[in-house]
mmCIF file with all atom_site columns, C-alpha atoms in Angstrom:
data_model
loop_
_atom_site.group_PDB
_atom_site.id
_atom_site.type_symbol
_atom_site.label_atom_id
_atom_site.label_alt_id
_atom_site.label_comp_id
_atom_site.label_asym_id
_atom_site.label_entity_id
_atom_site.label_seq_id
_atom_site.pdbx_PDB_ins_code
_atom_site.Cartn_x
_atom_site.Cartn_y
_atom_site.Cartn_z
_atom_site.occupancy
_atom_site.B_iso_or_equiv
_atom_site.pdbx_formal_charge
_atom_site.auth_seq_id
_atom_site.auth_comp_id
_atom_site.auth_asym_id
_atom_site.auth_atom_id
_atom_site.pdbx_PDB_model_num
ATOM 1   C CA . UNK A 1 1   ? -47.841 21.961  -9.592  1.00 57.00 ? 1   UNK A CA 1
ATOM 2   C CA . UNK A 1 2   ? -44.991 24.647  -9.621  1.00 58.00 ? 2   UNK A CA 1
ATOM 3   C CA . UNK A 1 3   ? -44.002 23.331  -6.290  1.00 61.00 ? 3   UNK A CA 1
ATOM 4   C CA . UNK A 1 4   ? -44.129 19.814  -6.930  1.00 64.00 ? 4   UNK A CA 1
ATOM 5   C CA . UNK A 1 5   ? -42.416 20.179  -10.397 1.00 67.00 ? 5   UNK A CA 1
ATOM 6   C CA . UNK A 1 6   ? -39.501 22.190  -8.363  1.00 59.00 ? 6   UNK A CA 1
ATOM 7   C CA . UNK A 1 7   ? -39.219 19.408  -5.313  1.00 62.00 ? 7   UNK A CA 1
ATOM 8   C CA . UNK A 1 8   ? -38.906 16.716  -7.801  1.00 62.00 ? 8   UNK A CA 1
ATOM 9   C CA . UNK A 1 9   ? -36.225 18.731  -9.709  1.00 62.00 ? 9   UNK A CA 1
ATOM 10  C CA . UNK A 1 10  ? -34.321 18.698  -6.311  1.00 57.00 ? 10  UNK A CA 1
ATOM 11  C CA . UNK A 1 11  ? -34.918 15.543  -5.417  1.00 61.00 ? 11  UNK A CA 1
ATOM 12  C CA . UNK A 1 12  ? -33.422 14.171  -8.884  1.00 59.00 ? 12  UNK A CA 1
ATOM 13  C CA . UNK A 1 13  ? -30.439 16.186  -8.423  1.00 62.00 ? 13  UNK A CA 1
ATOM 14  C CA . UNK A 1 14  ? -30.002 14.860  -4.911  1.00 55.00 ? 14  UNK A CA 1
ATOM 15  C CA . UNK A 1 15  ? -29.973 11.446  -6.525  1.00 59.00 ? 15  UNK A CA 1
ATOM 16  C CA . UNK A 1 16  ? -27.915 12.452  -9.077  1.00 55.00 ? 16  UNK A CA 1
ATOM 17  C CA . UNK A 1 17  ? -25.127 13.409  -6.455  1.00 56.00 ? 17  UNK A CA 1
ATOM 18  C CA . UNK A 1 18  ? -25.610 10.345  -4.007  1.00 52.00 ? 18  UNK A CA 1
ATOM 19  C CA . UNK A 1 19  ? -25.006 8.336   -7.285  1.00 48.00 ? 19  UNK A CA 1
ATOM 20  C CA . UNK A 1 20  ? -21.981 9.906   -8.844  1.00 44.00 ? 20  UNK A CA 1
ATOM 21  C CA . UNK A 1 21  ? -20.572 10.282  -4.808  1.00 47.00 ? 21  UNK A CA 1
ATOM 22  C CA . UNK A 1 22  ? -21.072 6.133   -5.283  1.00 49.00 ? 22  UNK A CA 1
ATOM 23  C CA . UNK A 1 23  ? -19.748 6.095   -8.045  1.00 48.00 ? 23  UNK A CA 1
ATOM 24  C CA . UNK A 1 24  ? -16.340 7.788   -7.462  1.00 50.00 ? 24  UNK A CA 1
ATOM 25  C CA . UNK A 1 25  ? -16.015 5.738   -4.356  1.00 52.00 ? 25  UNK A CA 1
ATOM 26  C CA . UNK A 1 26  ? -16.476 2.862   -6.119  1.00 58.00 ? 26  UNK A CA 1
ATOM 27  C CA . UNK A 1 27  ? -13.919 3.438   -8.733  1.00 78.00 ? 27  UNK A CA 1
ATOM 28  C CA . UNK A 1 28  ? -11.947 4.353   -6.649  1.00 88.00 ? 28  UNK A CA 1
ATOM 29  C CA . UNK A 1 29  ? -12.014 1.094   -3.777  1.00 93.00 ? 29  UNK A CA 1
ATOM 30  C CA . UNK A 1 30  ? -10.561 -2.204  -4.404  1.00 94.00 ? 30  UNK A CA 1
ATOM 31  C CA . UNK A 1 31  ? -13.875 -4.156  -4.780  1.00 94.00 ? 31  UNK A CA 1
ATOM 32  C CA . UNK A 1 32  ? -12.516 -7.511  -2.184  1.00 95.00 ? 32  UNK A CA 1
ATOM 33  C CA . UNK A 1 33  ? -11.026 -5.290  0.563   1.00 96.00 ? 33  UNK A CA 1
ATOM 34  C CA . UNK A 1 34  ? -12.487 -2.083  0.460   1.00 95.00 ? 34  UNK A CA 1
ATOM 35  C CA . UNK A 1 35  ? -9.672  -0.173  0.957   1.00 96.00 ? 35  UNK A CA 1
ATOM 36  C CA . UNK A 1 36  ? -8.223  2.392   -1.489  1.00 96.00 ? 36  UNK A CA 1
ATOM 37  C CA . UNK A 1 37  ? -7.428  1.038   -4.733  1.00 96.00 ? 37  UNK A CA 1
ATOM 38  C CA . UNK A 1 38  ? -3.695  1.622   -6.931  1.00 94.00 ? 38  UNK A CA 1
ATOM 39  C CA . UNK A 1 39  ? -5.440  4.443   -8.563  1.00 94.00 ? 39  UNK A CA 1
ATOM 40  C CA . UNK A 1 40  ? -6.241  6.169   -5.334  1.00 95.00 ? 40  UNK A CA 1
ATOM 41  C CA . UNK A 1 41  ? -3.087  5.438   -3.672  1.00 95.00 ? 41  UNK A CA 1
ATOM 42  C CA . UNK A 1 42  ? -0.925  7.092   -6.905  1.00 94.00 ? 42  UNK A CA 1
ATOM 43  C CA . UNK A 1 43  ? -3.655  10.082  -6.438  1.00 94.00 ? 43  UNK A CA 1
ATOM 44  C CA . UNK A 1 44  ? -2.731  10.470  -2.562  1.00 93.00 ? 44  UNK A CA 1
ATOM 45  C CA . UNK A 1 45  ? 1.112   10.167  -3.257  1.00 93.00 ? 45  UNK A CA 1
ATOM 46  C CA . UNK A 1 46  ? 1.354   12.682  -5.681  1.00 91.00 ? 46  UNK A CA 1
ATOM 47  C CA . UNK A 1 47  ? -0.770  15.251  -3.155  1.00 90.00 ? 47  UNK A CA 1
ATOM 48  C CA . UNK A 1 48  ? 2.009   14.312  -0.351  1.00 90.00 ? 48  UNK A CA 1
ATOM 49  C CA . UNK A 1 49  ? 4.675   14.237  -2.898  1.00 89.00 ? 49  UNK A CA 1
ATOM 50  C CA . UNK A 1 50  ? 3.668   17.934  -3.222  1.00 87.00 ? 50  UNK A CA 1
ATOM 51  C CA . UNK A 1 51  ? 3.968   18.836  0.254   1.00 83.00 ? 51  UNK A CA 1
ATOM 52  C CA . UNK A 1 52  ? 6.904   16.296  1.022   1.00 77.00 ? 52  UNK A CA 1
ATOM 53  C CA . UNK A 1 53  ? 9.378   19.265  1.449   1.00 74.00 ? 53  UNK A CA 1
ATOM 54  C CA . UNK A 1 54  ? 7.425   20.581  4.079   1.00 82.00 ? 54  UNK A CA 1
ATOM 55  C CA . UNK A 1 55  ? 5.661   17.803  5.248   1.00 86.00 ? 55  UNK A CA 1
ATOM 56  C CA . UNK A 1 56  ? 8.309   14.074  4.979   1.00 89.00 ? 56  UNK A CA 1
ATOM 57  C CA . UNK A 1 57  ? 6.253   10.942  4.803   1.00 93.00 ? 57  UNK A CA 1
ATOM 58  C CA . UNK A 1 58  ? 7.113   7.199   4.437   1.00 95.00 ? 58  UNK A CA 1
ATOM 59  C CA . UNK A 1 59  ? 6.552   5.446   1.664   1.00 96.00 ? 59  UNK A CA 1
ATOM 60  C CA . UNK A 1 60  ? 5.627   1.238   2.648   1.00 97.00 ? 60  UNK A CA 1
ATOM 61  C CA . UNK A 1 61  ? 5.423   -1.075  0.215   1.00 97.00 ? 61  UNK A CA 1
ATOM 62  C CA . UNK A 1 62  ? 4.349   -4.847  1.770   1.00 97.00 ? 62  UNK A CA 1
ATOM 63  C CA . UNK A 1 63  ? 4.010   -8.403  0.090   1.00 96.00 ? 63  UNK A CA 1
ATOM 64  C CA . UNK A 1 64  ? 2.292   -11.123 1.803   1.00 96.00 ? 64  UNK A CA 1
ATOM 65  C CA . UNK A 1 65  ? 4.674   -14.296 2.498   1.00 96.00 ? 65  UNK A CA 1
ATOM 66  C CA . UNK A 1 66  ? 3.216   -17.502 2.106   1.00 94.00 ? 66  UNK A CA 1
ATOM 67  C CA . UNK A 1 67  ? -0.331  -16.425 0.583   1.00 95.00 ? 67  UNK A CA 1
ATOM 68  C CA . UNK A 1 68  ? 0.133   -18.141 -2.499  1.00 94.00 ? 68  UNK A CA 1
ATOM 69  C CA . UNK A 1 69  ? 0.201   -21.998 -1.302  1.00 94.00 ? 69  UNK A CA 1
ATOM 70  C CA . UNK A 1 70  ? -2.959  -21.257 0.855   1.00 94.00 ? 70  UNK A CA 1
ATOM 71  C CA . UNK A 1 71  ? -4.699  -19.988 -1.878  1.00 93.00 ? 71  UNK A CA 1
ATOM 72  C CA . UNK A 1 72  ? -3.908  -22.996 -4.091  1.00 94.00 ? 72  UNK A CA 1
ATOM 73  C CA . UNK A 1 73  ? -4.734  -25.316 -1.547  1.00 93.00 ? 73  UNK A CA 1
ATOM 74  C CA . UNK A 1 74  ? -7.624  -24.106 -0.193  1.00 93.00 ? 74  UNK A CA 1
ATOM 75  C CA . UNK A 1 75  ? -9.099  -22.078 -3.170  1.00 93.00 ? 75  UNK A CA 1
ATOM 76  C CA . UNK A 1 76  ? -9.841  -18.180 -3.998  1.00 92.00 ? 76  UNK A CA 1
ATOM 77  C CA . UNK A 1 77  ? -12.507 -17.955 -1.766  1.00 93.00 ? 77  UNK A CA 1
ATOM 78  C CA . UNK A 1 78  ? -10.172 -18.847 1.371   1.00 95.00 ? 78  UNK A CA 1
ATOM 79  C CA . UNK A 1 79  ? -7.501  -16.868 0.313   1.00 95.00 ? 79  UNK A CA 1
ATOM 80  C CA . UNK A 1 80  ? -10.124 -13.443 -0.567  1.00 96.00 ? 80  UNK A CA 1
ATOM 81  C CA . UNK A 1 81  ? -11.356 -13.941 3.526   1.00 96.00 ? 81  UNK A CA 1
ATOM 82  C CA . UNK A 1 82  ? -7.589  -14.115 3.582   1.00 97.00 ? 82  UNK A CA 1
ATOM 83  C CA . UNK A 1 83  ? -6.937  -10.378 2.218   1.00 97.00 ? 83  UNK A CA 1
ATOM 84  C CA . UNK A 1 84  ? -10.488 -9.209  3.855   1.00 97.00 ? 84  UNK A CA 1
ATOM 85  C CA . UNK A 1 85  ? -8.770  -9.756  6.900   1.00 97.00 ? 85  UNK A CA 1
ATOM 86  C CA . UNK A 1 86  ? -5.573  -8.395  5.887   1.00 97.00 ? 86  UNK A CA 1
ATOM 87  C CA . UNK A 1 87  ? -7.308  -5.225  4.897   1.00 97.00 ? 87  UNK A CA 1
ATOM 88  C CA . UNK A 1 88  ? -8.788  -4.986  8.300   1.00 97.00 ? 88  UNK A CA 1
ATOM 89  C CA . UNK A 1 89  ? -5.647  -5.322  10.355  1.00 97.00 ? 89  UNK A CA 1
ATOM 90  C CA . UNK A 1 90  ? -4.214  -2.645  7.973   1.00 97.00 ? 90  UNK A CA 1
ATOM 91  C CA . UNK A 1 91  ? -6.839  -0.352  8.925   1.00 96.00 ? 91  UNK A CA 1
ATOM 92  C CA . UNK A 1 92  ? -6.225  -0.983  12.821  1.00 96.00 ? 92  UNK A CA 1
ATOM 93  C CA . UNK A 1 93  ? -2.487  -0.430  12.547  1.00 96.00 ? 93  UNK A CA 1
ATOM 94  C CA . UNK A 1 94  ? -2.910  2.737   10.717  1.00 95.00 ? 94  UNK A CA 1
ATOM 95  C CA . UNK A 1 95  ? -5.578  4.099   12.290  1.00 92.00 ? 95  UNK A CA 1
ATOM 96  C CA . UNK A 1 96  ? -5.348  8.089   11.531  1.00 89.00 ? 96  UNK A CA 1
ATOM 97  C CA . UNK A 1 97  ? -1.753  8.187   10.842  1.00 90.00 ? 97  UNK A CA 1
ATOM 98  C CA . UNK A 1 98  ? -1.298  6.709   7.692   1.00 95.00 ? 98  UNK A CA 1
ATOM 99  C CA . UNK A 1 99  ? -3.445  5.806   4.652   1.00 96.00 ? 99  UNK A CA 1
ATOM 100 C CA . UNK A 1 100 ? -3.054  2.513   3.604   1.00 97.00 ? 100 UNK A CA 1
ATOM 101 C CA . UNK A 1 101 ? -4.062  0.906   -0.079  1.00 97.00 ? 101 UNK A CA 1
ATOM 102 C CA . UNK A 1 102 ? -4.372  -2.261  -1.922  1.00 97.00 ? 102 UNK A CA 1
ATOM 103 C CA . UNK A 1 103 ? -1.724  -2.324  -5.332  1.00 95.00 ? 103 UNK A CA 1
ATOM 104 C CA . UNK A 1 104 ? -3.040  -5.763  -6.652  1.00 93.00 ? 104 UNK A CA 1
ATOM 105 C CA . UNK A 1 105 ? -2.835  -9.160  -5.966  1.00 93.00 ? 105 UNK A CA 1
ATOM 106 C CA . UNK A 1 106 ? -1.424  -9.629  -2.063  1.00 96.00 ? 106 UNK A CA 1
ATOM 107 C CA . UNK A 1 107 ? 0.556   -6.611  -2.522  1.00 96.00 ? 107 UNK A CA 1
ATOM 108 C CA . UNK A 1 108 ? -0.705  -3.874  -0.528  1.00 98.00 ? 108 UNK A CA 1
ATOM 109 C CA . UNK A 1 109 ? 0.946   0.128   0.031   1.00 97.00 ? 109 UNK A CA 1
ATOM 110 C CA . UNK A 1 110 ? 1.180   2.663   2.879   1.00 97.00 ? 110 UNK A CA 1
ATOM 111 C CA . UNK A 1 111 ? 1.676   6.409   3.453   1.00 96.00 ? 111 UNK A CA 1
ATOM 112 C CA . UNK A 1 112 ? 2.790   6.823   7.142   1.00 95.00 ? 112 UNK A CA 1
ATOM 113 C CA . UNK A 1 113 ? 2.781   10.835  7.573   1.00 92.00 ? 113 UNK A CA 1
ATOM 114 C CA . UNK A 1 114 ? 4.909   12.784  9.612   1.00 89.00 ? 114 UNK A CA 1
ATOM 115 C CA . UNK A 1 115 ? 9.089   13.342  9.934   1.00 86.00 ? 115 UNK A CA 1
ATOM 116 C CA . UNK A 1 116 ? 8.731   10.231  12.361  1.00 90.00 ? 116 UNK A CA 1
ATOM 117 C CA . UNK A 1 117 ? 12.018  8.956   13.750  1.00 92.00 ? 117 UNK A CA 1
ATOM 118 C CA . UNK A 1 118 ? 13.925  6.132   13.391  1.00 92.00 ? 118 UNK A CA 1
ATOM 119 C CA . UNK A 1 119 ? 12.680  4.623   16.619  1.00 94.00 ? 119 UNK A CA 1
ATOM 120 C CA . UNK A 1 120 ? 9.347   5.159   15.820  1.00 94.00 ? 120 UNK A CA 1
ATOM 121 C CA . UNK A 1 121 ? 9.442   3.924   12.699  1.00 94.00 ? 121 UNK A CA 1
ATOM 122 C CA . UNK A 1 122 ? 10.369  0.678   13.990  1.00 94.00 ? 122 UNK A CA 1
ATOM 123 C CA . UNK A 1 123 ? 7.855   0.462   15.992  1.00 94.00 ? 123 UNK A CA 1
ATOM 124 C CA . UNK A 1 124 ? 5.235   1.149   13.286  1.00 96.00 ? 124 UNK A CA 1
ATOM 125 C CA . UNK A 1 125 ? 6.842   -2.030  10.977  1.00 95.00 ? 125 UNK A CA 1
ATOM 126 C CA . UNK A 1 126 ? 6.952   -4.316  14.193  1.00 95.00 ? 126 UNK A CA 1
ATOM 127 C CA . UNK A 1 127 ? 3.590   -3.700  14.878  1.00 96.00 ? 127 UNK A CA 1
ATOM 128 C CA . UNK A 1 128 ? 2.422   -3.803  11.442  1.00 96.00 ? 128 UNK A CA 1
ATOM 129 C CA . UNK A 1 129 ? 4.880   -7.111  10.755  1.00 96.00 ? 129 UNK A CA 1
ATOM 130 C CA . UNK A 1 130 ? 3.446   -8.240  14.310  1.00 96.00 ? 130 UNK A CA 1
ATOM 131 C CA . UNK A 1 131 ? -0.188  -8.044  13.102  1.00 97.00 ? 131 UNK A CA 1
ATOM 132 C CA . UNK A 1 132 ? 0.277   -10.143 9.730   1.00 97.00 ? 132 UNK A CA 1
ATOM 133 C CA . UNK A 1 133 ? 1.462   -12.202 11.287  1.00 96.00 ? 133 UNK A CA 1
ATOM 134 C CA . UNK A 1 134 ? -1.286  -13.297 13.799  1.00 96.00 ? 134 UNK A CA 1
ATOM 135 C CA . UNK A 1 135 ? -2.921  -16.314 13.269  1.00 96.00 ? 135 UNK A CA 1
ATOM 136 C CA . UNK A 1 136 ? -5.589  -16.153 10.596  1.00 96.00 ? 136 UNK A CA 1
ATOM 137 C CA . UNK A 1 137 ? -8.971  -18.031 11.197  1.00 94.00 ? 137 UNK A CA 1
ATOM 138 C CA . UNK A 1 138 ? -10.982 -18.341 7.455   1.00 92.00 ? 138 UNK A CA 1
ATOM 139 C CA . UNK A 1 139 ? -14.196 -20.376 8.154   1.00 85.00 ? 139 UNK A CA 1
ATOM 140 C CA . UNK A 1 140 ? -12.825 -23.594 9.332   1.00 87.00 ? 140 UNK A CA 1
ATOM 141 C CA . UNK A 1 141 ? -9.245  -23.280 7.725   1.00 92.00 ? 141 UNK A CA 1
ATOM 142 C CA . UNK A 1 142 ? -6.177  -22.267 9.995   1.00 94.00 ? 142 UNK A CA 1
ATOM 143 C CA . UNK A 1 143 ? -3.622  -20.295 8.077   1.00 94.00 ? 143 UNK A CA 1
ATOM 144 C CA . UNK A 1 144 ? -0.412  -18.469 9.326   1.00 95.00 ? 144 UNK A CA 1
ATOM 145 C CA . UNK A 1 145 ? 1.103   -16.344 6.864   1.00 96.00 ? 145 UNK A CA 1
ATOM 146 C CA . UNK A 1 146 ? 3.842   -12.770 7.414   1.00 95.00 ? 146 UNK A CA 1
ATOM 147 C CA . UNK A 1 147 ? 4.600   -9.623  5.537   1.00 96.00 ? 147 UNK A CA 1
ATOM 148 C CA . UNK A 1 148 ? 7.827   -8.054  4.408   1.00 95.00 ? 148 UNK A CA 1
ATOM 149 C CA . UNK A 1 149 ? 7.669   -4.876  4.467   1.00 97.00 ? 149 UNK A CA 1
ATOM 150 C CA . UNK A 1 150 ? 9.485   -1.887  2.813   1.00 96.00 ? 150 UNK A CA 1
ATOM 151 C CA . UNK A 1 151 ? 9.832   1.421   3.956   1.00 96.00 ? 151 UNK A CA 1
ATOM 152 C CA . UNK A 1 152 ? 11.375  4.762   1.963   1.00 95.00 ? 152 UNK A CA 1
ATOM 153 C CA . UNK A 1 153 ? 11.367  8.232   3.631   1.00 92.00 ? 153 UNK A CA 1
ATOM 154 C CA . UNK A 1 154 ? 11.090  11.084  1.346   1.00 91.00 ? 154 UNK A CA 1
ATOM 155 C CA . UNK A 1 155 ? 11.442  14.807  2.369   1.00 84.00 ? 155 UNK A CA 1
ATOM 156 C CA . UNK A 1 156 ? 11.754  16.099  -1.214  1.00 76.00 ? 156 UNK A CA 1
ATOM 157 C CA . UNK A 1 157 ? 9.659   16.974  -4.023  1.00 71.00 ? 157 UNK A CA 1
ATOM 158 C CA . UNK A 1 158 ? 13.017  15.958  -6.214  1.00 75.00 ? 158 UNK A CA 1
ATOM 159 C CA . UNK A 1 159 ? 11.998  12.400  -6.457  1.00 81.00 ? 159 UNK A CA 1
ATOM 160 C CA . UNK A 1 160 ? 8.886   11.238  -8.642  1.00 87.00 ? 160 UNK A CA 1
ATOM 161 C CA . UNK A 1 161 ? 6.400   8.502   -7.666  1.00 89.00 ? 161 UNK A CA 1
ATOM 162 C CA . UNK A 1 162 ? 8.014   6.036   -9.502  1.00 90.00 ? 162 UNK A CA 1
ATOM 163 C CA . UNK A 1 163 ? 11.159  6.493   -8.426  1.00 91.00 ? 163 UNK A CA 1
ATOM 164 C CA . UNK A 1 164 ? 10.143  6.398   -4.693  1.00 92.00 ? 164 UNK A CA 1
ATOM 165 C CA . UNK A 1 165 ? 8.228   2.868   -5.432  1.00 93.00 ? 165 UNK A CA 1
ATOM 166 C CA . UNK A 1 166 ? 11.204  1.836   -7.063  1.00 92.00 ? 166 UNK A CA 1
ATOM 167 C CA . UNK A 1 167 ? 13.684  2.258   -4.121  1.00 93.00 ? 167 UNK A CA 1
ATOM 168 C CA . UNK A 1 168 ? 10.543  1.316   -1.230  1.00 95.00 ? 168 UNK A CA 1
ATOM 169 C CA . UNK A 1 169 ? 10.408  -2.170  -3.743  1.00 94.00 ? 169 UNK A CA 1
ATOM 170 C CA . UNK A 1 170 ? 14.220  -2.621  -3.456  1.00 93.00 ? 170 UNK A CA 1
ATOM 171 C CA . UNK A 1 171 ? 13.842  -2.410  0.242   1.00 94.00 ? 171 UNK A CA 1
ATOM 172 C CA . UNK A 1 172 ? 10.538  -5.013  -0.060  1.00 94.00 ? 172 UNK A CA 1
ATOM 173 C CA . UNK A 1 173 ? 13.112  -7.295  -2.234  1.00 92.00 ? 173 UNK A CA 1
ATOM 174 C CA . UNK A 1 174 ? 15.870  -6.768  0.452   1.00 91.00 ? 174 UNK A CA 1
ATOM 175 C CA . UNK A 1 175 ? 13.832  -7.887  3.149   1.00 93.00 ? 175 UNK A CA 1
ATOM 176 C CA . UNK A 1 176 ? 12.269  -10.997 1.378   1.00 92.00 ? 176 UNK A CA 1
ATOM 177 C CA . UNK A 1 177 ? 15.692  -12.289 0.428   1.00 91.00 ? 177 UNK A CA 1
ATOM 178 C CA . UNK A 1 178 ? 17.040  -11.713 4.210   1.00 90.00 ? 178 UNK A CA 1
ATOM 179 C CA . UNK A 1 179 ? 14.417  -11.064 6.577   1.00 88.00 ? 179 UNK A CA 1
ATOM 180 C CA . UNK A 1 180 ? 11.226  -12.350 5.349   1.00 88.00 ? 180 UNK A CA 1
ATOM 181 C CA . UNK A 1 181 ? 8.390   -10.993 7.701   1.00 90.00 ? 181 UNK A CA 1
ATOM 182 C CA . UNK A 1 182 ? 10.281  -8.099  8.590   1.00 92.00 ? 182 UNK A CA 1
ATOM 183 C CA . UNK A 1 183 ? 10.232  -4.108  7.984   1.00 93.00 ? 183 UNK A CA 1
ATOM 184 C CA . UNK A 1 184 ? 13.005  -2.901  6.440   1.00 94.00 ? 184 UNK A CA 1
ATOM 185 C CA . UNK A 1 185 ? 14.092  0.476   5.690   1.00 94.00 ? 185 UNK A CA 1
ATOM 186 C CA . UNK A 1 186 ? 15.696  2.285   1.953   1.00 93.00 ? 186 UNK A CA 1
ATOM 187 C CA . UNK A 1 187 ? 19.174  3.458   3.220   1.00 89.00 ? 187 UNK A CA 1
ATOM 188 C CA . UNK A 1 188 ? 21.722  4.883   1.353   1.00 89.00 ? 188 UNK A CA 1
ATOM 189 C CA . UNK A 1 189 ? 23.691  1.479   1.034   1.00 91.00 ? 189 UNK A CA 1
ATOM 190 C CA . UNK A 1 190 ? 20.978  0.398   -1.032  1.00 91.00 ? 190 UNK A CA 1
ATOM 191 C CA . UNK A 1 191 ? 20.936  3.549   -2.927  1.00 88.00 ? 191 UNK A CA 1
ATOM 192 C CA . UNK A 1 192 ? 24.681  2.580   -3.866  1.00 89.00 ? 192 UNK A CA 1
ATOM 193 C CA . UNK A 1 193 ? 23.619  -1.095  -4.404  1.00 86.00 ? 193 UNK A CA 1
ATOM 194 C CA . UNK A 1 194 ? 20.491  0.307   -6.485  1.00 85.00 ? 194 UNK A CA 1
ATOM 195 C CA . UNK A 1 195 ? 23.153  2.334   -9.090  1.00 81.00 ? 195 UNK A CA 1
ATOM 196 C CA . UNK A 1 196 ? 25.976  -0.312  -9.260  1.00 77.00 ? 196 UNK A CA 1
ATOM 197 C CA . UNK A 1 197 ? 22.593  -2.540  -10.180 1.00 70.00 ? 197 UNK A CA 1
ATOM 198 C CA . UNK A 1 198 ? 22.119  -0.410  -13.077 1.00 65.00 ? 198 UNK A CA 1
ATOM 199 C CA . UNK A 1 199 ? 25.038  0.311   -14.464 1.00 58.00 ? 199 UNK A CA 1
ATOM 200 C CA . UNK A 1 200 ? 25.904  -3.115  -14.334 1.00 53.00 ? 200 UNK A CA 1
ATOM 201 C CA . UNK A 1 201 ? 22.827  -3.653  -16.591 1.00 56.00 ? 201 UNK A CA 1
ATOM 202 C CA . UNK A 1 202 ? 23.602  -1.147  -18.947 1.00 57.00 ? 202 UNK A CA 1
ATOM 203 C CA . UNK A 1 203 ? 26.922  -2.255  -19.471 1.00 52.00 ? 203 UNK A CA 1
ATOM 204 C CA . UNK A 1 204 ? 25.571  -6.007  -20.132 1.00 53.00 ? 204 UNK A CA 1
ATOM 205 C CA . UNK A 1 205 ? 23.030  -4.176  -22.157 1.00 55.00 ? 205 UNK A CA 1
ATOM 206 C CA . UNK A 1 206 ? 24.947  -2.179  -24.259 1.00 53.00 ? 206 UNK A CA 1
ATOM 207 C CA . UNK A 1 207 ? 27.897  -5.156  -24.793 1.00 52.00 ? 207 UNK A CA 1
#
C-alpha cells in the first residue's frame, strides 16, 4: 500500500511537471504559427542584450507586403495558411543561427547571432527576402506576397530594447518607402535622420 501510495505520489508530480512544461510553452508560442511569441522574443533580447558587449547580434524586424488584400479577399483562413507558411520558411532560413518570433499581426522579429559581416549579412536578408517571396500555394488560392526587412546591429549593452526596435523599425519604414521587399540595414545616416526627426517634433510640439 506504502508502495503504491508512493508511485502514485510520483506519478502525479510527473504530471504535474509535463503540464506546467505545457503550459509555459504554450504561453509562451504564438498559437497560429508556433513560433515564439512577443513575450518570448522581448525575454530572448534582453538575455542577448546582456551579453551584446561580448557577444554583437542583429536585431530584424520584417513586415509582410501585400498580406492585407489577400486576406480580405480570400478570408482569415487563407491568409492564417498564409503566416503558417511564413513561419515555416522563417524557421528554414534561420535554422540554428538565429531565433526568429512572431510580434503580431504579419509582423514577425529576428535575432541573427554573431559579429557577422557586412557581406554576410546581406546574404542572410537576400535569402530571407528571397524566401518570402516564393510563390505561396494556400489550398487552391495562388498568392505572391514579399517582406521588408530591417536590420540593427548592436554590440552594446548602452542601448535598451526599445530603443533598438525603434531604430530596426526606422530601417523596416526606410525600406517600405524605397525598397519594398528588401533588407535594409540601421546606419548612422539614419541615426542623424532619426534625431533631426525628433527634434523637429519637439519643436512643433512645444510651439
Amino acid at each position: 500500500v506504502v508502495r503504491q501510495t508512493q508511485l502514485r505520489a510520483v506519478q502525479a508530480r510527473v504530471m504535474a511537471e509535463a503540464l506546467h512544461t505545457e503550459a509555459q510553452s504554450m504561453a509562451d508560442s504564438d498559437v497560429l504559427t508556433g513560433l515564439p511569441n512577443r513575450r518570448s522574443f522581448f525575454r530572448v533580447m534582453e538575455t542577448a542584450l546582456t551579453g551584446a558587449g561580448q557577444t554583437p547580434f542583429h536585431l530584424a524586424l520584417i513586415d509582410l507586403d501585400g498580406f492585407k488584400p489577400i486576406n480580405d479577399i480570400y478570408g482569415h483562413s487563407v491568409g492564417d495558411t498564409l503566416l503558417i507558411e511564413v513561419g515555416n520558411r522563417l524557421r528554414r532560413v534561420c535554422g540554428e543561427q538565429a531565433f526568429a518570433a512572431r510580434m503580431g499581426g504579419d509582423e514577425f522579429a529576428i535575432i541573427l547571432y554573431g559579429d557577422i559581416n557586412a557581406a554576410d549579412l546581406d546574404a542572410f536578408g537576400t535569402q530571407l527576402c528571397d524566401a518570402l517571396r516564393d510563390t505561396y500555394f494556400l489550398g487552391g488560392v495562388t498568392a505572391n506576397i514579399s517582406g521588408s526587412v530591417g536590420f540593427v546591429r548592436c554590440a552594446t549593452d548602452q542601448l535598451t530594447a526599445s530603443q533598438l526596435l525603434e531604430r530596426a523599425d526606422y530601417a523596416l519604414y526606410f525600406a517600405k518607402q524605397n525598397l519594398r521587399g528588401a533588407p535594409i540595414v540601421f546606419t548612422e545616416k539614419h541615426e542623424t535622420e532619426m534625431r533631426d526627426f525628433s527634434l523637429v517634433d519637439q519643436t512643433l510640439r512645444t510651439s
